Short mmCIF file of C-alpha atoms in Angstrom, two decimals:
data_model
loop_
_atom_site.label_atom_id
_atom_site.label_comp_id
_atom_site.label_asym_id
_atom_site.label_seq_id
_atom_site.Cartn_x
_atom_site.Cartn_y
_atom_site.Cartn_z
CA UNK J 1 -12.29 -42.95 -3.29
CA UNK J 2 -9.91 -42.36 -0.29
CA UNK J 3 -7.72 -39.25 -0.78
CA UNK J 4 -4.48 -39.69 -1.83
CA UNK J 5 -1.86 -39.83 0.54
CA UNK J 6 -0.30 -36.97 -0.70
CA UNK J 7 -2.62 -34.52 -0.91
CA UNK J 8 -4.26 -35.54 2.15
CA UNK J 9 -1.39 -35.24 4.10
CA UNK J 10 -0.73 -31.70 3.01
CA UNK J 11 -4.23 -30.42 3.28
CA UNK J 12 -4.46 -31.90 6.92
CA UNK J 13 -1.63 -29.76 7.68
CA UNK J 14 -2.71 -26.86 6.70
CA UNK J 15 -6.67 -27.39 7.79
CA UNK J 16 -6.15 -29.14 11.19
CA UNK J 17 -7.68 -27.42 14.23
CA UNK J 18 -6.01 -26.21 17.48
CA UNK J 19 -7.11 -29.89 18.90
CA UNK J 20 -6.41 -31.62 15.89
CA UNK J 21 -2.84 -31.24 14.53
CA UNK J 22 -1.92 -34.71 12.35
CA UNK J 23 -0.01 -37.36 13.94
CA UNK J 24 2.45 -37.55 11.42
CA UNK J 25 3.75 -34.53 12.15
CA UNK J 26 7.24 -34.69 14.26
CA UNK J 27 6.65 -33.28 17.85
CA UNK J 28 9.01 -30.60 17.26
CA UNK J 29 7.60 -29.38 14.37
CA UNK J 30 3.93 -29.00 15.69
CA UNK J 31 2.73 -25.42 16.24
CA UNK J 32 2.82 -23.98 19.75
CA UNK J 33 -1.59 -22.73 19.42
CA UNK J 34 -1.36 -21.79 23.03
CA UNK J 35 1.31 -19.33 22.62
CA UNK J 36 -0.60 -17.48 20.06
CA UNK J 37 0.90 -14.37 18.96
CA UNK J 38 -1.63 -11.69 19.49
CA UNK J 39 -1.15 -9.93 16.23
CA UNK J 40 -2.20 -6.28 16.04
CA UNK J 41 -4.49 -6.55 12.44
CA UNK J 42 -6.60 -8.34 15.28
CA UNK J 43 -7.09 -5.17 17.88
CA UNK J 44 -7.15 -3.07 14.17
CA UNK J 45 -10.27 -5.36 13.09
CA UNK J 46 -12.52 -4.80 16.55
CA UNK J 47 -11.97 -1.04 15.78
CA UNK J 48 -12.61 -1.40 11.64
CA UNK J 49 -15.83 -3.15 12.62
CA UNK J 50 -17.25 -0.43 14.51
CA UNK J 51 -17.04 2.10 11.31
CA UNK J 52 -20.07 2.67 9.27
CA UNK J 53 -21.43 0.60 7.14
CA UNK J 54 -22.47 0.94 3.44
CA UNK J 55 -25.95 2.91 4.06
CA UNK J 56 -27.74 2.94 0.38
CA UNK J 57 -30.07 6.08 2.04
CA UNK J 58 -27.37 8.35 1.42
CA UNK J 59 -27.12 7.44 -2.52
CA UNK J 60 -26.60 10.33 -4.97
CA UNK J 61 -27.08 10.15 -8.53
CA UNK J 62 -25.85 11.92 -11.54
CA UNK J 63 -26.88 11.34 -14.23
CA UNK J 64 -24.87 11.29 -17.88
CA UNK J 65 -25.74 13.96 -20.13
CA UNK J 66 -24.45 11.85 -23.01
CA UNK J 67 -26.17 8.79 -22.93
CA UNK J 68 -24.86 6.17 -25.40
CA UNK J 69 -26.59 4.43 -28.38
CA UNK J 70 -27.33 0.79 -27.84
CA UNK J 71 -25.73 -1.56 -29.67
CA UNK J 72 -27.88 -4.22 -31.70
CA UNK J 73 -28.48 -7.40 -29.39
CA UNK J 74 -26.62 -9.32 -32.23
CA UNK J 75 -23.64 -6.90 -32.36
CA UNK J 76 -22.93 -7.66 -28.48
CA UNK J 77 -19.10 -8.75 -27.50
CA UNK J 78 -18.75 -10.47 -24.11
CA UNK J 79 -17.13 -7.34 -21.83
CA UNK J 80 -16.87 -4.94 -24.62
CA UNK J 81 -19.61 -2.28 -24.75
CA UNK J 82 -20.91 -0.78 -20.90
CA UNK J 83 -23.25 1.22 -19.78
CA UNK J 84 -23.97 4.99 -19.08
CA UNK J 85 -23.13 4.87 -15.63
CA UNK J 86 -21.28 3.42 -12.86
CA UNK J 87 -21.65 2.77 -8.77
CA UNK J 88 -19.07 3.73 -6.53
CA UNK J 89 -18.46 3.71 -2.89
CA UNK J 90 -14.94 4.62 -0.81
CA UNK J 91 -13.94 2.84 2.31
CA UNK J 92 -11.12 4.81 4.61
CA UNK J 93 -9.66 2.98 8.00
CA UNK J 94 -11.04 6.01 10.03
CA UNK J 95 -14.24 6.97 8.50
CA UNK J 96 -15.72 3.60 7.15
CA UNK J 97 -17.90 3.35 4.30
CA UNK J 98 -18.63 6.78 3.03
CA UNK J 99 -21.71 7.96 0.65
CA UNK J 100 -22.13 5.78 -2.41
CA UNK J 101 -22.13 7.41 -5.88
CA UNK J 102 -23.92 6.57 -9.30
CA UNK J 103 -21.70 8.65 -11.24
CA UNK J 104 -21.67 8.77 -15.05
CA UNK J 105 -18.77 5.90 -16.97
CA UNK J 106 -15.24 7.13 -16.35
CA UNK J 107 -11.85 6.67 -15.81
CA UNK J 108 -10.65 6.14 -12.31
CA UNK J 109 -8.16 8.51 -10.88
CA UNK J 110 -5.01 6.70 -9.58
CA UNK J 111 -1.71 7.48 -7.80
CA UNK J 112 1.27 5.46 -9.88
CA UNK J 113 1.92 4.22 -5.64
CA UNK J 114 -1.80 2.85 -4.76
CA UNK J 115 -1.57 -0.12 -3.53
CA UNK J 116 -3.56 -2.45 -5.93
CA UNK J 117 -1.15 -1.74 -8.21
CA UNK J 118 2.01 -3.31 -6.69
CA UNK J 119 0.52 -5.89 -4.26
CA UNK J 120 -2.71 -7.37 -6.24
CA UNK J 121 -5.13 -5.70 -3.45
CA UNK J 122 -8.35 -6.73 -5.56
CA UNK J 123 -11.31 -9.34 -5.69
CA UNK J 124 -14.16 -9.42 -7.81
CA UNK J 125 -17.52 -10.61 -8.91
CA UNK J 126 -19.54 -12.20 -11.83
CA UNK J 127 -23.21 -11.86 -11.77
CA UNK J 128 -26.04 -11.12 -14.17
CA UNK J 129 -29.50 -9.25 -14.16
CA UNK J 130 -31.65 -10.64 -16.87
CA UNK J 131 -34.80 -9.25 -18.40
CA UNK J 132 -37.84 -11.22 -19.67
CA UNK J 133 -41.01 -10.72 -22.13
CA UNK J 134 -42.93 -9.14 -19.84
CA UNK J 135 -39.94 -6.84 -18.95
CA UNK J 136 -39.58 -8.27 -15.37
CA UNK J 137 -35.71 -7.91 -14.38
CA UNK J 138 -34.49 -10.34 -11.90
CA UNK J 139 -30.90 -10.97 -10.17
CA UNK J 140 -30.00 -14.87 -9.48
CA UNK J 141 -28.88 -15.44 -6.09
CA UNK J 142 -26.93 -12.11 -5.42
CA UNK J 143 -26.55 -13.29 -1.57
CA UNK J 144 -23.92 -15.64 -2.78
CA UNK J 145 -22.53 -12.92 -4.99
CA UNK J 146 -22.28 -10.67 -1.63
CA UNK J 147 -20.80 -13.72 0.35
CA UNK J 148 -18.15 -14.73 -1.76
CA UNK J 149 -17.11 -11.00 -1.87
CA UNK J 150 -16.57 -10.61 1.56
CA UNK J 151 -14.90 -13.99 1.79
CA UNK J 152 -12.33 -12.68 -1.06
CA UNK J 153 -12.12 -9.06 0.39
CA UNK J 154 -11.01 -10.70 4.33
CA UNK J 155 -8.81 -13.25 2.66
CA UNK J 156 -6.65 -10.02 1.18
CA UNK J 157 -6.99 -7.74 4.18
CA UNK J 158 -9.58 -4.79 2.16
CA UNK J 159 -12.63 -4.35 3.77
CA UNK J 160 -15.99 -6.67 4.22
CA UNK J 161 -19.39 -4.83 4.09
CA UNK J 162 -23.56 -5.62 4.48
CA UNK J 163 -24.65 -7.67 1.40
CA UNK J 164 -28.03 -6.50 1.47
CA UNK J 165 -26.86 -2.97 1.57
CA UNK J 166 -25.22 -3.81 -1.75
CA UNK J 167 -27.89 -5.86 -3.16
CA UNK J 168 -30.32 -2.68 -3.03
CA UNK J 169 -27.47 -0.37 -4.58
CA UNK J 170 -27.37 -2.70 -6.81
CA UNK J 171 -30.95 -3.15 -7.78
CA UNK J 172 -31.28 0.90 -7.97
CA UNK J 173 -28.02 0.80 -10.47
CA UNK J 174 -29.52 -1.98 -12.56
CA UNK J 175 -32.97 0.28 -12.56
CA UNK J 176 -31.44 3.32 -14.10
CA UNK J 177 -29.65 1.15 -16.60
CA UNK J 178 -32.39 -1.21 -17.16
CA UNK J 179 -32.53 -0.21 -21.50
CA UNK J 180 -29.25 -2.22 -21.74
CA UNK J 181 -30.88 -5.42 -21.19
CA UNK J 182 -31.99 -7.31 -23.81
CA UNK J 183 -35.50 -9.12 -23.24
CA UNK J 184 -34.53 -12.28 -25.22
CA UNK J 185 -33.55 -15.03 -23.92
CA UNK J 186 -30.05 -15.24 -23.27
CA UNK J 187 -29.23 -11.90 -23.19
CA UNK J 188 -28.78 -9.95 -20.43
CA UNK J 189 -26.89 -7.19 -18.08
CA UNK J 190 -23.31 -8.52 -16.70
CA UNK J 191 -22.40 -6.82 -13.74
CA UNK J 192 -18.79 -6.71 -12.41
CA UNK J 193 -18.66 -5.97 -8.49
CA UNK J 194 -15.04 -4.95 -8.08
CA UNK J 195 -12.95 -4.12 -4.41
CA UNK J 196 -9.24 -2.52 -4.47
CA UNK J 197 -7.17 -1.43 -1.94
CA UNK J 198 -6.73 2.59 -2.94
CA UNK J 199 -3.82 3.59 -0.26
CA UNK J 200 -1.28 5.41 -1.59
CA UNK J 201 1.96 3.52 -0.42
CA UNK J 202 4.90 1.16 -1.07
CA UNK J 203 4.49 -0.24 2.33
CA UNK J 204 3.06 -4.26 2.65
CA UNK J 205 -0.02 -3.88 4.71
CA UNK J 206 -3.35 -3.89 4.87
CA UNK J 207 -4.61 -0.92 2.51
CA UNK J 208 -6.08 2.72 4.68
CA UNK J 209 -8.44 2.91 1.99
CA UNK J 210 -9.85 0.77 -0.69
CA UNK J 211 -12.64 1.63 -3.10
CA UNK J 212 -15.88 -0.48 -3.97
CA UNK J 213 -16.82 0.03 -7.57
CA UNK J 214 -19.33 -2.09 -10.68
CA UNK J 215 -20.19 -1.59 -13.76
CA UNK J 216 -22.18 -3.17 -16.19
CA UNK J 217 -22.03 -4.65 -19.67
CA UNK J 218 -25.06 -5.74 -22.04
CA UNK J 219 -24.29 -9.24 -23.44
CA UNK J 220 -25.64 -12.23 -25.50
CA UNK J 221 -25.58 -15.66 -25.56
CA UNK J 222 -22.64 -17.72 -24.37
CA UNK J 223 -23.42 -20.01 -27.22
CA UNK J 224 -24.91 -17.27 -29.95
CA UNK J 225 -25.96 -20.79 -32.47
CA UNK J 226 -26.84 -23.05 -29.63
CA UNK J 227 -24.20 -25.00 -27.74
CA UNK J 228 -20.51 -25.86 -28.74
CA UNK J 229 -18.99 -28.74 -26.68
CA UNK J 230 -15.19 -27.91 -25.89
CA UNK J 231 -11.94 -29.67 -25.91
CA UNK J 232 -9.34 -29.53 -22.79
CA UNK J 233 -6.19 -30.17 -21.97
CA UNK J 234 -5.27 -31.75 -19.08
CA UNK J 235 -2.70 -29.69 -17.23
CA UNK J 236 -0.59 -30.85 -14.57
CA UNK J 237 3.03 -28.67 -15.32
CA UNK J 238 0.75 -25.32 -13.55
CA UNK J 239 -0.77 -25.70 -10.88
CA UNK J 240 -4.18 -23.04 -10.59
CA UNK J 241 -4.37 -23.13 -6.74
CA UNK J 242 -2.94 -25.48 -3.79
CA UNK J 243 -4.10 -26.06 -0.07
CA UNK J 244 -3.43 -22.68 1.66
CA UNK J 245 -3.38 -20.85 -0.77
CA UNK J 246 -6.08 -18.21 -2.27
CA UNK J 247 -7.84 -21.02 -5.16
CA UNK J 248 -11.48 -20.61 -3.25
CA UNK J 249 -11.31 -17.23 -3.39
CA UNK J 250 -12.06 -14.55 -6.60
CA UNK J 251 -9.30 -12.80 -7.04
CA UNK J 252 -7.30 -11.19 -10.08
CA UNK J 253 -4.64 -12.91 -8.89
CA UNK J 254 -5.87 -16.18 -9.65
CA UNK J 255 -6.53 -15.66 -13.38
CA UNK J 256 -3.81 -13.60 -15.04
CA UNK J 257 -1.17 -16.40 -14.15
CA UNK J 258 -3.39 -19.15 -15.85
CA UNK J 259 -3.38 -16.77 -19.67
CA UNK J 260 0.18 -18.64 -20.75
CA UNK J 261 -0.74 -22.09 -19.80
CA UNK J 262 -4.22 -21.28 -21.58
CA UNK J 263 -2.72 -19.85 -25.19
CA UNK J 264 -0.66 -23.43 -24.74
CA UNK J 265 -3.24 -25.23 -24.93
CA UNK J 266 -4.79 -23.15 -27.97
CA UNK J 267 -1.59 -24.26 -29.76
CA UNK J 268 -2.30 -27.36 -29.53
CA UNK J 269 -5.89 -26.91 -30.82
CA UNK J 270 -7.76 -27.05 -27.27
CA UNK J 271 -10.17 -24.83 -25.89
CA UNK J 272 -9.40 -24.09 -22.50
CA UNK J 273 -7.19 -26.39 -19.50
CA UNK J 274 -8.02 -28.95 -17.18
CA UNK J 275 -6.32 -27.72 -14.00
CA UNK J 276 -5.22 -31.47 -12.24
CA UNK J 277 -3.07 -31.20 -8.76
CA UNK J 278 -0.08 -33.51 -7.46
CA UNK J 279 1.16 -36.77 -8.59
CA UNK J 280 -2.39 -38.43 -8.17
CA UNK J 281 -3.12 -35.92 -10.97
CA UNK J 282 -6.43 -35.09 -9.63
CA UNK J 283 -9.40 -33.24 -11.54
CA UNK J 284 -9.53 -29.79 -9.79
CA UNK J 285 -11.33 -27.30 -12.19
CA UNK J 286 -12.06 -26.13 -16.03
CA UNK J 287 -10.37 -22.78 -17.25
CA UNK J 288 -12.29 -20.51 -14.68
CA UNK J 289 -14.97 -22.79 -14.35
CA UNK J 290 -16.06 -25.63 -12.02
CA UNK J 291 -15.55 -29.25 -13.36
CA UNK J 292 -18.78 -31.82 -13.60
CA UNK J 293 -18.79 -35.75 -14.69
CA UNK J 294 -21.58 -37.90 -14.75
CA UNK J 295 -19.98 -41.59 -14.84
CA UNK J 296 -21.26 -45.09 -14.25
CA UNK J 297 -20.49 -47.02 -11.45
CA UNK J 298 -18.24 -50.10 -11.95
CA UNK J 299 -20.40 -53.15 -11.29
CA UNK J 300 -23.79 -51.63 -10.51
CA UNK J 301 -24.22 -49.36 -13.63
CA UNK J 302 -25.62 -46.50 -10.82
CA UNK J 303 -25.18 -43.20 -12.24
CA UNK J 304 -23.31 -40.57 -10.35
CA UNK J 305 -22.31 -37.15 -10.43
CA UNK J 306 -19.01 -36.09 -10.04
CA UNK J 307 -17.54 -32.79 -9.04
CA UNK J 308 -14.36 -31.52 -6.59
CA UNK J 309 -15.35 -30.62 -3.24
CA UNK J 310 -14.71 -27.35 -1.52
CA UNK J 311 -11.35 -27.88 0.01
CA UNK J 312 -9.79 -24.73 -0.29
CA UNK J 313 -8.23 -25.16 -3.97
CA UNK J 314 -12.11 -24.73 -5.53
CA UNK J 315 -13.82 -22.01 -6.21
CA UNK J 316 -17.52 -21.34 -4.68
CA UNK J 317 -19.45 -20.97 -7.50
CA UNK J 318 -22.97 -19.81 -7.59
CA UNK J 319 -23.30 -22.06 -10.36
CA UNK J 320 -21.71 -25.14 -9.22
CA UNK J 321 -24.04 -24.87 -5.95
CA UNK J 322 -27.06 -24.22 -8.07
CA UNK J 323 -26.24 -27.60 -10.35
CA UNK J 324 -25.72 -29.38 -7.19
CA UNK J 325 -28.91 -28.42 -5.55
CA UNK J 326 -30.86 -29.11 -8.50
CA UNK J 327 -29.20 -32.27 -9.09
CA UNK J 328 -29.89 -33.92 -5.12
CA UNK J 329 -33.19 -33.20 -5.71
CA UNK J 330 -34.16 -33.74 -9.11
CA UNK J 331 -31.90 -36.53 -9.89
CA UNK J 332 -31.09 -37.74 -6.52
CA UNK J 333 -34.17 -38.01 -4.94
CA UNK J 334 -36.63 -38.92 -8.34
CA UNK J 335 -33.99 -40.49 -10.73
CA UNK J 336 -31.43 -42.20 -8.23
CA UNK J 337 -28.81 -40.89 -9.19
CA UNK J 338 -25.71 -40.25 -6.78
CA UNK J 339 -24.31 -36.95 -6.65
CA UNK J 340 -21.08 -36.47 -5.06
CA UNK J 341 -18.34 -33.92 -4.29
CA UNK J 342 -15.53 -35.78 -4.23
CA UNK J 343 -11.95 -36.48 -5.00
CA UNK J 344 -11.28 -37.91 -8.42
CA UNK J 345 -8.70 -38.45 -10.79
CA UNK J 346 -7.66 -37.95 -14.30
CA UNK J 347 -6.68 -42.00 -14.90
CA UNK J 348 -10.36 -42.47 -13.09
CA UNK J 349 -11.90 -40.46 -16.02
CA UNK J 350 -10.03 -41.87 -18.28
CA UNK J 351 -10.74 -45.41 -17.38
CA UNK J 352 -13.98 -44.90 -17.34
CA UNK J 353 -14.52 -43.73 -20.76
CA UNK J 354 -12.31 -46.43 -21.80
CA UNK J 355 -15.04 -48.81 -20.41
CA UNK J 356 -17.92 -46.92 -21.49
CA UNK J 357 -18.90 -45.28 -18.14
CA UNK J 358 -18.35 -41.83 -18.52
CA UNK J 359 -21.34 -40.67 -20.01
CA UNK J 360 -20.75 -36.29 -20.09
CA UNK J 361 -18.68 -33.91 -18.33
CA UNK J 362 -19.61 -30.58 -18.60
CA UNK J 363 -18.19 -26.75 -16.93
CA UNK J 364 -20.52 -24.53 -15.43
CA UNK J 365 -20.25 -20.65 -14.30
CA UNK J 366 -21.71 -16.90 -15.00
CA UNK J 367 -20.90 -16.40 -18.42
CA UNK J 368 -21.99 -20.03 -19.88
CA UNK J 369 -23.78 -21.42 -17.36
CA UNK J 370 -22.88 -24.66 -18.60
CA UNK J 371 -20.55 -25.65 -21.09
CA UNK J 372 -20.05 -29.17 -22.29
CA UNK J 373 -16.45 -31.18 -22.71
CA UNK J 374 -16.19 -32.96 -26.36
CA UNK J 375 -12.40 -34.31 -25.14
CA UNK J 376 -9.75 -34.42 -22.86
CA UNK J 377 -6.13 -34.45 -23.69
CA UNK J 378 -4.10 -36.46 -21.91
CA UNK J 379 -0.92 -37.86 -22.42
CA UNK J 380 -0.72 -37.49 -25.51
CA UNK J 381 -4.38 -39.06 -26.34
CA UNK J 382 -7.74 -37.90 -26.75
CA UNK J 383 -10.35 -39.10 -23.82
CA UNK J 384 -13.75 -38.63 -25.37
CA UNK J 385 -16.19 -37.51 -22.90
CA UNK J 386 -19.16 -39.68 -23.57
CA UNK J 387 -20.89 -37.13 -26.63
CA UNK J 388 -21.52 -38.97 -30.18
CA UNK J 389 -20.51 -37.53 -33.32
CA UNK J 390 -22.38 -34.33 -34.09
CA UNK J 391 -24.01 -34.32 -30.59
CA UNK J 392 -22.99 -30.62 -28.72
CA UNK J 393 -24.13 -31.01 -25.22
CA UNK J 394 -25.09 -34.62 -22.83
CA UNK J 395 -28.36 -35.06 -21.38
CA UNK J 396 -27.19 -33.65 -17.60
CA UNK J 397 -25.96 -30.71 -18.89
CA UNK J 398 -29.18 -29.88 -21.55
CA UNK J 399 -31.11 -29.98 -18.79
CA UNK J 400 -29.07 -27.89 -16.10
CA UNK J 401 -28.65 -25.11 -18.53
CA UNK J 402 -32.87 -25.42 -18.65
CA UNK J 403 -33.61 -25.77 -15.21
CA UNK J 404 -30.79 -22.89 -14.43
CA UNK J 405 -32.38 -20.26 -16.68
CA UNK J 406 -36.19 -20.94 -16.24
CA UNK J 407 -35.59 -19.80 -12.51
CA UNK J 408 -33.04 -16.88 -13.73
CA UNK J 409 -35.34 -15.28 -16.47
CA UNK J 410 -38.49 -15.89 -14.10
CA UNK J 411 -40.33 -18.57 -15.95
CA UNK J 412 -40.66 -20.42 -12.66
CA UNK J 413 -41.23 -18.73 -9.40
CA UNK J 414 -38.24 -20.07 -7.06
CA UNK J 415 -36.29 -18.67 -4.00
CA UNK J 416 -33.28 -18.19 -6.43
CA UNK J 417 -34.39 -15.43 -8.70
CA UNK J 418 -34.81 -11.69 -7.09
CA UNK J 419 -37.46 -9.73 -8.95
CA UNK J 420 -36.22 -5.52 -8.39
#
């Protein structure tokens, strides 16, 4: 489908290169790229850069002396019990990345001034270490974890760091706190990489200091009685991210103003929203989750896969990459299928389920890895997603979920799956 002229117009704009800037655009508004202003976070980078690194050699540990009881796999709330200990490291603007800590659970200490506080100077992760039967623990694709961090952490001015300098903090961290993980199958260790800017000050600028914590929560299945297909509603009055702005990035920012427009939907008797963008209304993502559809083509009955592409409004997820892998070469190259990132609207969904062509949709990310769509609300009817009465999950997303988790819990030996 050929991107709307809206959207396309506004996202050229904003995207174009130095070489490139969009015809439409009058002469005099076109930005001067020669004439560069030579802005001085750019001479305050070259020197950040030479600072030390995060160096896991210098690692101390101390240990609790009040270890806490584990709670019974079944008892386990998403984000509501953690573990004995947590890993910290402290970043200043003169000294770089100084010693990191395993320290026992507490309370950070916080100036009412710091930083995060007034300007939303944080980014985070969402990533899992997962134990099997023969007590193997394994993390899935923590270089993408590491990426996207760094990605988030430049976007907001705090500081990047070495990934694989993190990766082996956090494989010692997920060591010492390896009796929190369940060994049955989905259960396992959530771990919550978290950057803020520390600096004590009023001032707008990038942070002096920021601080580079995670902890870690034991939890169980995303689905505890197998899976539970959701309802949506379509949302076009918010808008979750536009071209420019921060969307493809994971920041706190992003998700606290997306609560109200969530408990709406609730009211209404709907799970979570389906974020759509501009007049074309198109299908952008799923609460905090990316947005699949497996559809029929119009005339040739070829099956294709659906998602947004990576424009800038769409989140990286680990997940999302991981279905899309899987699907060019398991469906792609042995079933035929077509698997697409592309544009797509919500009157293109619709239509298609009106004709019979829309065969799933489904969300995938961390906690759920994927997580099928019953329904879509949409003015003021119900768009059934291509599931039959008393059926929870579609073919495409059964079989993700089972492809996904034999690499994560080590039941297949694959590239994806670190053993520590």
């Amino acid at each position: 489908m050929a991107r709307p002229a809206t959207f396309s117009r506004l996202r050229s704009c904003l995207t174009a290169s130095r070489a490139e800037t969009p015809a439409w655009i009058p002469a005099c508004r076109r930005p001067n790229w020669h004439n560069k202003r030579p802005y001085s976070i750019q001479s305050q980078e070259e020197e950040l850069a030479k600072l030390p690194n995060i160096n896991p050699d210098a690692l101390s540990i101390t240990k609790t002396t009040t270890p806490k009881t584990l709670v019974p796999p079944e008892e386990l709330v998403f984000g509501r019990t953690f573990t004995d200990h947590m890993l910290s490291i402290e970043w200043t603007a003169s000294q770089g990345w100084l010693p990191p800590r395993i320290t026992p659970y507490q309370n950070l200490s916080l100036d009412p001034a710091t930083c995060v506080f007034h300007y939303a100077f944080e980014a985070f992760e969402g990533m899992k270490a997962y134990k099997n039967p023969r007590n193997e623990v394994r993390l899935f694709r923590p270089d993408r974890n590491m990426r996207r961090l760094n990605r988030s952490a430049e976007r907001i001015a705090l500081p990047t760091f070495d990934g694989e300098a993190f990766t082996d903090l956090i494989s010692r961290f997920v060591r010492l706190e390896e009796k929190f993980i369940p060994s049955s199958r989905g259960y396992s260790l959530y771990l919550r990489p978290t950057m803020i800017g520390t600096q004590r000050t009023l001032g707008v600028g990038p942070p002096g200091s920021a601080l580079l914590y995670m902890i870690a929560s034991p939890v169980g299945p995303y689905y505890p009685t197998g899976f539970r297909a959701v309802s949506l509603a379509a949302t076009s009055t918010a808008v979750r991210a536009w071209p420019g702005g921060v969307g493809d990035r994971k920041l706190g920012a992003n998700y606290a103003p997306c609560i109200v427009p969530q408990l709406e939907a609730a009211k209404r008797g709907y799970h979570q929203n389906l974020w759509l963008f501009g007049e074309e209304e198109i299908v952008t993502e799923v609460g905090t989750m990316n947005f699949f559809a497996c559809v029929r083509e119009k005339g040739t009955g070829r099956k294709m896969l659906w998602t947004a592409p990576l424009d800038g409004t769409i989140l990286e997820g680990v997940t999302r990459e991981s279905v899309l892998e899987l699907a060019r070469e398991r469906l792609g190259k042995e079933e035929g299928w077509v698997i697409e990132e592309k544009d797509f609207t919500m009157r293109e969904l619709a239509e298609a389920a009106d004709e019979g062509r829309l065969m799933e949709a489904f969300g995938t990310g961390t906690a759920a890895v994927v997580s099928p769509v019953r329904m879509i609300n949409w003015k003021g009817r119900d768009v059934q997603c291509g599931l039959k009465d008393g059926e929870e999950a579609g073919e495409v997303a059964a079989r993700m979920k089972e492809w996904i988790e034999e690499i994560m819990y080590g039941d297949v030996e694959h590239k994806w799956s670190v053993k520590i």
